[in-house]
mmCIF file of C-alpha atoms in Angstrom:
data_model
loop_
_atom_site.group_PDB
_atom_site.id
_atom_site.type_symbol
_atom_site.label_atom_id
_atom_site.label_comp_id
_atom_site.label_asym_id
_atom_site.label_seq_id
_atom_site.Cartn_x
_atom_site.Cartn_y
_atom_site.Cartn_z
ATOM 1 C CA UNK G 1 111.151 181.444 190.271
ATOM 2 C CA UNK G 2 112.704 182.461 193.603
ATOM 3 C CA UNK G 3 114.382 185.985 194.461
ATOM 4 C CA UNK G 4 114.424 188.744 191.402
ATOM 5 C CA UNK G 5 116.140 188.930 188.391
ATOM 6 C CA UNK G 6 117.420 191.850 186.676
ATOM 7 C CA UNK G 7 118.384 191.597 182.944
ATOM 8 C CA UNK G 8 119.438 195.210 181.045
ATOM 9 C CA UNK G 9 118.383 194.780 177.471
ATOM 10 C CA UNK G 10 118.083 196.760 173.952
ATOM 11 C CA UNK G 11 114.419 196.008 173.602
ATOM 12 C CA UNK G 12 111.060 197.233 172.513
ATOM 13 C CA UNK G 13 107.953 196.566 174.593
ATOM 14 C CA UNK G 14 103.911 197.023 173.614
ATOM 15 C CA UNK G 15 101.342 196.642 176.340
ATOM 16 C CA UNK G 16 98.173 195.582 175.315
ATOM 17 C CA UNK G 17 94.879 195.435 177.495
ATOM 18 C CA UNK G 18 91.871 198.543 178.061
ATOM 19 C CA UNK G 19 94.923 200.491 175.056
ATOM 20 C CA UNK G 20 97.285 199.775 173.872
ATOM 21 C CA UNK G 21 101.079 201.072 174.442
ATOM 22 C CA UNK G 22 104.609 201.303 172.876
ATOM 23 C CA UNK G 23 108.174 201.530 174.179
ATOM 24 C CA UNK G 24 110.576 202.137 170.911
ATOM 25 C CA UNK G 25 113.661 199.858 171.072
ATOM 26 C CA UNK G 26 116.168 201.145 173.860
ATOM 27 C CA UNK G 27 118.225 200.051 176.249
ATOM 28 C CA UNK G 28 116.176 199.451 179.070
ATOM 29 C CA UNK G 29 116.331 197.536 182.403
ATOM 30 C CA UNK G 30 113.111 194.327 182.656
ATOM 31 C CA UNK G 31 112.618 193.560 186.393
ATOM 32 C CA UNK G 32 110.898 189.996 186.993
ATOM 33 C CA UNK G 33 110.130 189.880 190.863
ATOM 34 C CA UNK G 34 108.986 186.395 192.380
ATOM 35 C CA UNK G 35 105.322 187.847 192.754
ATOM 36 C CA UNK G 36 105.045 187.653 189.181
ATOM 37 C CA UNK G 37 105.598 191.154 188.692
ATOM 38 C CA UNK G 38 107.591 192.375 185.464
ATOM 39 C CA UNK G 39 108.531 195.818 185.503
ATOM 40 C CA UNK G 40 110.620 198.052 182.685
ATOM 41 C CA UNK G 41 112.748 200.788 183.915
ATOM 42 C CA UNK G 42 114.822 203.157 181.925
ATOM 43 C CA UNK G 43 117.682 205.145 183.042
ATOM 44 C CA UNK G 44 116.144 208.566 183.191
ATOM 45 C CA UNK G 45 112.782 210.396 184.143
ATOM 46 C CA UNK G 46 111.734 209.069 187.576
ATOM 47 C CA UNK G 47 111.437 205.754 189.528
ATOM 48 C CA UNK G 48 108.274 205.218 188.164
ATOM 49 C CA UNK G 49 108.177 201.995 185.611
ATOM 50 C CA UNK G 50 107.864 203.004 182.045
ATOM 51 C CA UNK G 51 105.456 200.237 181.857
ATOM 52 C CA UNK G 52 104.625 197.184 184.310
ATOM 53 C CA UNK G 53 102.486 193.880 184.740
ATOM 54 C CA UNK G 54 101.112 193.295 188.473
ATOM 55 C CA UNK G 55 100.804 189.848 189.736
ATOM 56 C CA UNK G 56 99.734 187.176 189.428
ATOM 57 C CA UNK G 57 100.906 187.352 185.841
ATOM 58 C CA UNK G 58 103.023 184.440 183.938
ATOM 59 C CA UNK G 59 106.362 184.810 181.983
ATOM 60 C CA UNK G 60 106.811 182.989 178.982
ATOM 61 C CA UNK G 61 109.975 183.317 176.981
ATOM 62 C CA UNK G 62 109.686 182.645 173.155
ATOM 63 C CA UNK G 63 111.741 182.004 169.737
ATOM 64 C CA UNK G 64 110.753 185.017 167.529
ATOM 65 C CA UNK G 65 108.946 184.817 164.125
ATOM 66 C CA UNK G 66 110.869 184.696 161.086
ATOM 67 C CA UNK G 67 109.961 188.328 160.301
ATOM 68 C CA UNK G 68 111.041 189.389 164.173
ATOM 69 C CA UNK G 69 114.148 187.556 163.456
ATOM 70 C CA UNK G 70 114.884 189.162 160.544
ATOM 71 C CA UNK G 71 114.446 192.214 162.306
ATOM 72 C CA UNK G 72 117.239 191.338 165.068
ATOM 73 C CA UNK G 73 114.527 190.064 167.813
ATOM 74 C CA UNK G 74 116.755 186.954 169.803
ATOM 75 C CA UNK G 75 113.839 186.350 171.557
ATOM 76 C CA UNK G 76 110.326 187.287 172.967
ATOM 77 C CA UNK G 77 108.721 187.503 176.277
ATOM 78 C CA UNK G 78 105.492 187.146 176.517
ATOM 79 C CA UNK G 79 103.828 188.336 180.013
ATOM 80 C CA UNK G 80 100.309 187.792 180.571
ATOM 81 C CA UNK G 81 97.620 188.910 183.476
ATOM 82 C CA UNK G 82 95.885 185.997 184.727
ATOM 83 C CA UNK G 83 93.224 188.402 186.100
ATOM 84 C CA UNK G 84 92.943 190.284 183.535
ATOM 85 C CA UNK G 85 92.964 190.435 179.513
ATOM 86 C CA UNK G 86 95.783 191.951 179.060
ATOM 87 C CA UNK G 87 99.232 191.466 178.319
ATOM 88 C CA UNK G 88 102.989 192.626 177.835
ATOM 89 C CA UNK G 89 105.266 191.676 174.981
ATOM 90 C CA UNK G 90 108.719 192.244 175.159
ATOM 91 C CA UNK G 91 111.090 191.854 172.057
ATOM 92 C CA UNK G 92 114.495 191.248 172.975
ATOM 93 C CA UNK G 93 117.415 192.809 170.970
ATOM 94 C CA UNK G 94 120.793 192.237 172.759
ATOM 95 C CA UNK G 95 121.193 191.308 176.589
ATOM 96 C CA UNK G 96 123.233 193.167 178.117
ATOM 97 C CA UNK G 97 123.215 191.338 181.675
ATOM 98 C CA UNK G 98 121.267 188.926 183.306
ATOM 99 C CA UNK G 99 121.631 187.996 186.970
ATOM 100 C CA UNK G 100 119.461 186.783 189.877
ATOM 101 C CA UNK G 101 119.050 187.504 193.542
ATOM 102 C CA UNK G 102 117.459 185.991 196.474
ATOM 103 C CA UNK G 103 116.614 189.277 198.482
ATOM 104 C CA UNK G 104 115.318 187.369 201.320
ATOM 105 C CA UNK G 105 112.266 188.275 203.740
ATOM 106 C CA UNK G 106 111.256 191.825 203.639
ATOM 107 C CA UNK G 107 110.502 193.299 206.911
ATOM 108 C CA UNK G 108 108.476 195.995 205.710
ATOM 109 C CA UNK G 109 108.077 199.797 205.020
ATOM 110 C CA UNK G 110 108.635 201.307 209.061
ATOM 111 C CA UNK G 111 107.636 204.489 208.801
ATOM 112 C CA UNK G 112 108.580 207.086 211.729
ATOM 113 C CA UNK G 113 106.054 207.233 214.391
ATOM 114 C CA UNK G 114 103.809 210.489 213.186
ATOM 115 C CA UNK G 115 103.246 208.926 209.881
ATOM 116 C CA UNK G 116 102.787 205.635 211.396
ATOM 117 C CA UNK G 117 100.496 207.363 213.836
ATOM 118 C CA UNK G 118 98.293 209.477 211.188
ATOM 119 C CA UNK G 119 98.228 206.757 209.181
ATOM 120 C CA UNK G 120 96.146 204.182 212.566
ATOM 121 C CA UNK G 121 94.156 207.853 213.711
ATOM 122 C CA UNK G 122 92.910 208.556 210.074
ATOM 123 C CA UNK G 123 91.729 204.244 209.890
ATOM 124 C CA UNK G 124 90.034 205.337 212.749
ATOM 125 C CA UNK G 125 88.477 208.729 212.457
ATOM 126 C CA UNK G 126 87.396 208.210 208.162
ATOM 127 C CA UNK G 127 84.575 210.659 208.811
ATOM 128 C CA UNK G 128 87.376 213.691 208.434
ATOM 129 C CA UNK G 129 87.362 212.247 205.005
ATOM 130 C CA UNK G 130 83.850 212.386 204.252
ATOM 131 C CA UNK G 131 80.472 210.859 205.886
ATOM 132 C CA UNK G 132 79.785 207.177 204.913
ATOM 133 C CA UNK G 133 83.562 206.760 204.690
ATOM 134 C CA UNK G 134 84.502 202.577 205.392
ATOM 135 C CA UNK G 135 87.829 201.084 205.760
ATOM 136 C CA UNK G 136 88.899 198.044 203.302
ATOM 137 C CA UNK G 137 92.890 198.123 204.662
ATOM 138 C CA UNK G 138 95.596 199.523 205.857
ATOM 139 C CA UNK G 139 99.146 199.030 204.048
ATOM 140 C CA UNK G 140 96.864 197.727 201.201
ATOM 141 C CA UNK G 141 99.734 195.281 199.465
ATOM 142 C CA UNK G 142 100.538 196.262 195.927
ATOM 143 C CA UNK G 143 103.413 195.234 193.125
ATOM 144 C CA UNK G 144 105.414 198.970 193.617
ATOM 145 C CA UNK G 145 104.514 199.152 197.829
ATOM 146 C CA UNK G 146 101.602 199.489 199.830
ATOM 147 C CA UNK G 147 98.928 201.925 199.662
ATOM 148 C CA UNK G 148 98.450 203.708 203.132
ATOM 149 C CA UNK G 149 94.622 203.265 203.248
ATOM 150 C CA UNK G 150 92.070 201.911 201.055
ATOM 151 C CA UNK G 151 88.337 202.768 201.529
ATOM 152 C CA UNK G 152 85.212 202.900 200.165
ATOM 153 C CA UNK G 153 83.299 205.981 199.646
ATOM 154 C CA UNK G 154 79.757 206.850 200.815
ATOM 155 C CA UNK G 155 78.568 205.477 197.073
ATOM 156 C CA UNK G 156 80.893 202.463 197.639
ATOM 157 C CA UNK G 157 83.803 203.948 195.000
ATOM 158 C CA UNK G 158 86.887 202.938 196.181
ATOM 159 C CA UNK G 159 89.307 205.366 197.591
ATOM 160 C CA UNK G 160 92.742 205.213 197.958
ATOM 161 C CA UNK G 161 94.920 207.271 200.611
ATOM 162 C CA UNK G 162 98.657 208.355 200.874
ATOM 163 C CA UNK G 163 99.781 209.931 204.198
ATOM 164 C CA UNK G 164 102.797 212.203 204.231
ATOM 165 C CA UNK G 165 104.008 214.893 207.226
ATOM 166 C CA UNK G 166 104.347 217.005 204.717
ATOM 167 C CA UNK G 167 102.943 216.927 201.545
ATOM 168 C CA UNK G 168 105.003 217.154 198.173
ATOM 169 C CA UNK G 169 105.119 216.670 194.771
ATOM 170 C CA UNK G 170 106.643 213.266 195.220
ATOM 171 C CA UNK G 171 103.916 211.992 197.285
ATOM 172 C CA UNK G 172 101.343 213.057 194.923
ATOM 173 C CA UNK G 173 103.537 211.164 192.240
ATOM 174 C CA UNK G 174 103.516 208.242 194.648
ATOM 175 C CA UNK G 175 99.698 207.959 194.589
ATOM 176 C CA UNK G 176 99.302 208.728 190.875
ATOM 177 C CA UNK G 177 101.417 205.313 190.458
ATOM 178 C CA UNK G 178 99.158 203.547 192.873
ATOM 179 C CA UNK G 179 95.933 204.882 190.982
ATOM 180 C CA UNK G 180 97.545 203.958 187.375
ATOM 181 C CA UNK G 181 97.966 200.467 188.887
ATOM 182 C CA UNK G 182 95.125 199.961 191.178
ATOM 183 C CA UNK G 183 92.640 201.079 188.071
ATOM 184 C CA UNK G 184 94.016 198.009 186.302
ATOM 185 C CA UNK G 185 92.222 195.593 188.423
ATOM 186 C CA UNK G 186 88.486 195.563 187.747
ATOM 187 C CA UNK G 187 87.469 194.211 191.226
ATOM 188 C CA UNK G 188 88.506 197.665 192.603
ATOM 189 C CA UNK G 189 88.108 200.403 189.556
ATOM 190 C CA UNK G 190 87.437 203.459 189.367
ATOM 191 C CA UNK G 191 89.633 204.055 191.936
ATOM 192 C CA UNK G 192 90.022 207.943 193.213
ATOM 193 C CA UNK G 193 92.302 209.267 195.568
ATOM 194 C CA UNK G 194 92.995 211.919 198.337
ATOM 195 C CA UNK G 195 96.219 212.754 199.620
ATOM 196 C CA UNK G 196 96.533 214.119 203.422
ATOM 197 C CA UNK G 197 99.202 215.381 205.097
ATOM 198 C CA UNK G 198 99.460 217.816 207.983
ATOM 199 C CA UNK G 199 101.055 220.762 205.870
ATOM 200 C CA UNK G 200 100.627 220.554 201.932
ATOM 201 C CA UNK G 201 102.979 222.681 199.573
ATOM 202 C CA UNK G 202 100.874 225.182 196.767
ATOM 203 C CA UNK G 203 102.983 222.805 194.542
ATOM 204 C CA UNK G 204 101.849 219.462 195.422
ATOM 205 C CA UNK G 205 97.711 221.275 196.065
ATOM 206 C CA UNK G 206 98.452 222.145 191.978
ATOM 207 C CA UNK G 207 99.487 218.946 190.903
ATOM 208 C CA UNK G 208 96.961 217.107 192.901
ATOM 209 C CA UNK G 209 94.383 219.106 191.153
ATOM 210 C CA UNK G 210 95.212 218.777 188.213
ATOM 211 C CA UNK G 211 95.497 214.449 188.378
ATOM 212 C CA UNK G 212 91.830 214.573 189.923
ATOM 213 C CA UNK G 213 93.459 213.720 193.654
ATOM 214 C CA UNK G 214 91.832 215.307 196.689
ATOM 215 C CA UNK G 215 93.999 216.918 199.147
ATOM 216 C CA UNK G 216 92.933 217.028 202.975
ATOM 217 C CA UNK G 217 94.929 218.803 205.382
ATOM 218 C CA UNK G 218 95.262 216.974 208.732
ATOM 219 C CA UNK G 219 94.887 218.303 212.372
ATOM 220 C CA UNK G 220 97.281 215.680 214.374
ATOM 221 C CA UNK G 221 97.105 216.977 217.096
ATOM 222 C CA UNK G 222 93.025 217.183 216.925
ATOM 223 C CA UNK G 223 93.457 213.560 215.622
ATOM 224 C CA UNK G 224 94.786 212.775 218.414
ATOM 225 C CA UNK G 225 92.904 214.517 221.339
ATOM 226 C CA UNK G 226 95.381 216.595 222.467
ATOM 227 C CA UNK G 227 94.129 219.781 220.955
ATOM 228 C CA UNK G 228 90.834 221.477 222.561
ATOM 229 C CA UNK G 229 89.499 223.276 220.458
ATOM 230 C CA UNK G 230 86.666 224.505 222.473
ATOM 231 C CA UNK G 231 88.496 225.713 224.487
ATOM 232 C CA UNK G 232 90.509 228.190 222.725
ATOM 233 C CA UNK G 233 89.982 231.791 222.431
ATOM 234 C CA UNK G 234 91.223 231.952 219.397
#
């Protein structure tokens, strides 16, 4: 498959792999990507994907069983991790729409030049994080974007770190979706991760807490040896 394809459907959708998960029947939207990724949207909540398979994964598209058809199932799909043993089975009710689009060749995220700027400094300087602190990437390529910076801890956990001017709560949402999906693949679990930013809100310091993220507060200007602090006098 080249390009993406977007099909809207009234389906129902179970994920099964380290649990097992269910999506009622709804109308929902099924993303196939030409990674191999298959994500399922709905209209409401957040971005996020209700539920997703990261590449490399394979589609197969199946007849139902007589008691699925009987049901009103017009067909199955059947996606399944090649990495790992798990697997997502969508039951197909009614298609709404089905199209497909060659999207080209991505550029890339450009992020403005403090971000971009943190994000080389803190690769750089990973003792601010912690001693023993060792770089595995930068833009570390996932199926929803790339994570800023993945590490390895002191004890040689993996760490992964989301950069922001200013912290929110939709960074800390960004990361929790790069955690759920980085703690699928059992080269790199457990995964843990901190989110730094220059300024954090109470808000985003709360929800970070809360999801087991670390927050670090980041001196740019420190980072960057423009700021003295030995000589201050205050």
């Amino acid at each position: 498959m080249t390009g993406v394809r977007l099909v809207i459907a009234k389906c129902s959708v179970d994920y099964v792999g380290r649990l097992k998960a269910h999506l009622p029947l709804a109308v929902r939207l099924l993303l196939v990507k030409a990674d191999g990724s298959v994500l399922v949207h709905s209209d409401g909540g957040s971005y996020k994907p209700l539920n997703w398979m990261s590449p490399p994964a394979t589609l197969r598209i199946v007849g139902p069983e007589d008691a699925e058809l009987e049901d009103g199932v017009i067909s199955q799909w059947i996606v399944k991790s090649t990495k790992a043993d798990e697997q997502l089975i969508i039951n197909i009710y009614e298609e709404l729409h089905d199209s497909s689009h060659d999207l080209g060749t991505d550029p890339g995220l450009i992020k403005d030049g403090v971000e971009a700027d943190l994000q080389r400094l803190l690769a750089e300087q990973l003792h601010l994080l912690g001693a023993g602190f060792t770089l595995i990437r930068r833009e570390y390529f996932t199926a929803i974007g790339p994570v800023d910076i993945l590490a390895r801890d002191s004890a040689g956990a993996t760490v992964a770190i989301e950069l922001k001017r200013r912290g929110d709560i939709d960074g800390v949402e960004q990361l929790t979706r790069y955690l759920e999906l980085l703690n699928r693949d059992p080269l790199l679990a457990p995964v843990r991760g901190i989110f730094a930013a220059q300024q954090i809100k109470p808000q985003a310091k709360t929800l970070a807490t809360d999801r087991g993220i670390e927050c670090k507060t980041l001196d740019y200007d420190a980072m960057r040896g423009v700021d003295d602090s030995a000589s201050r006098l205050f």
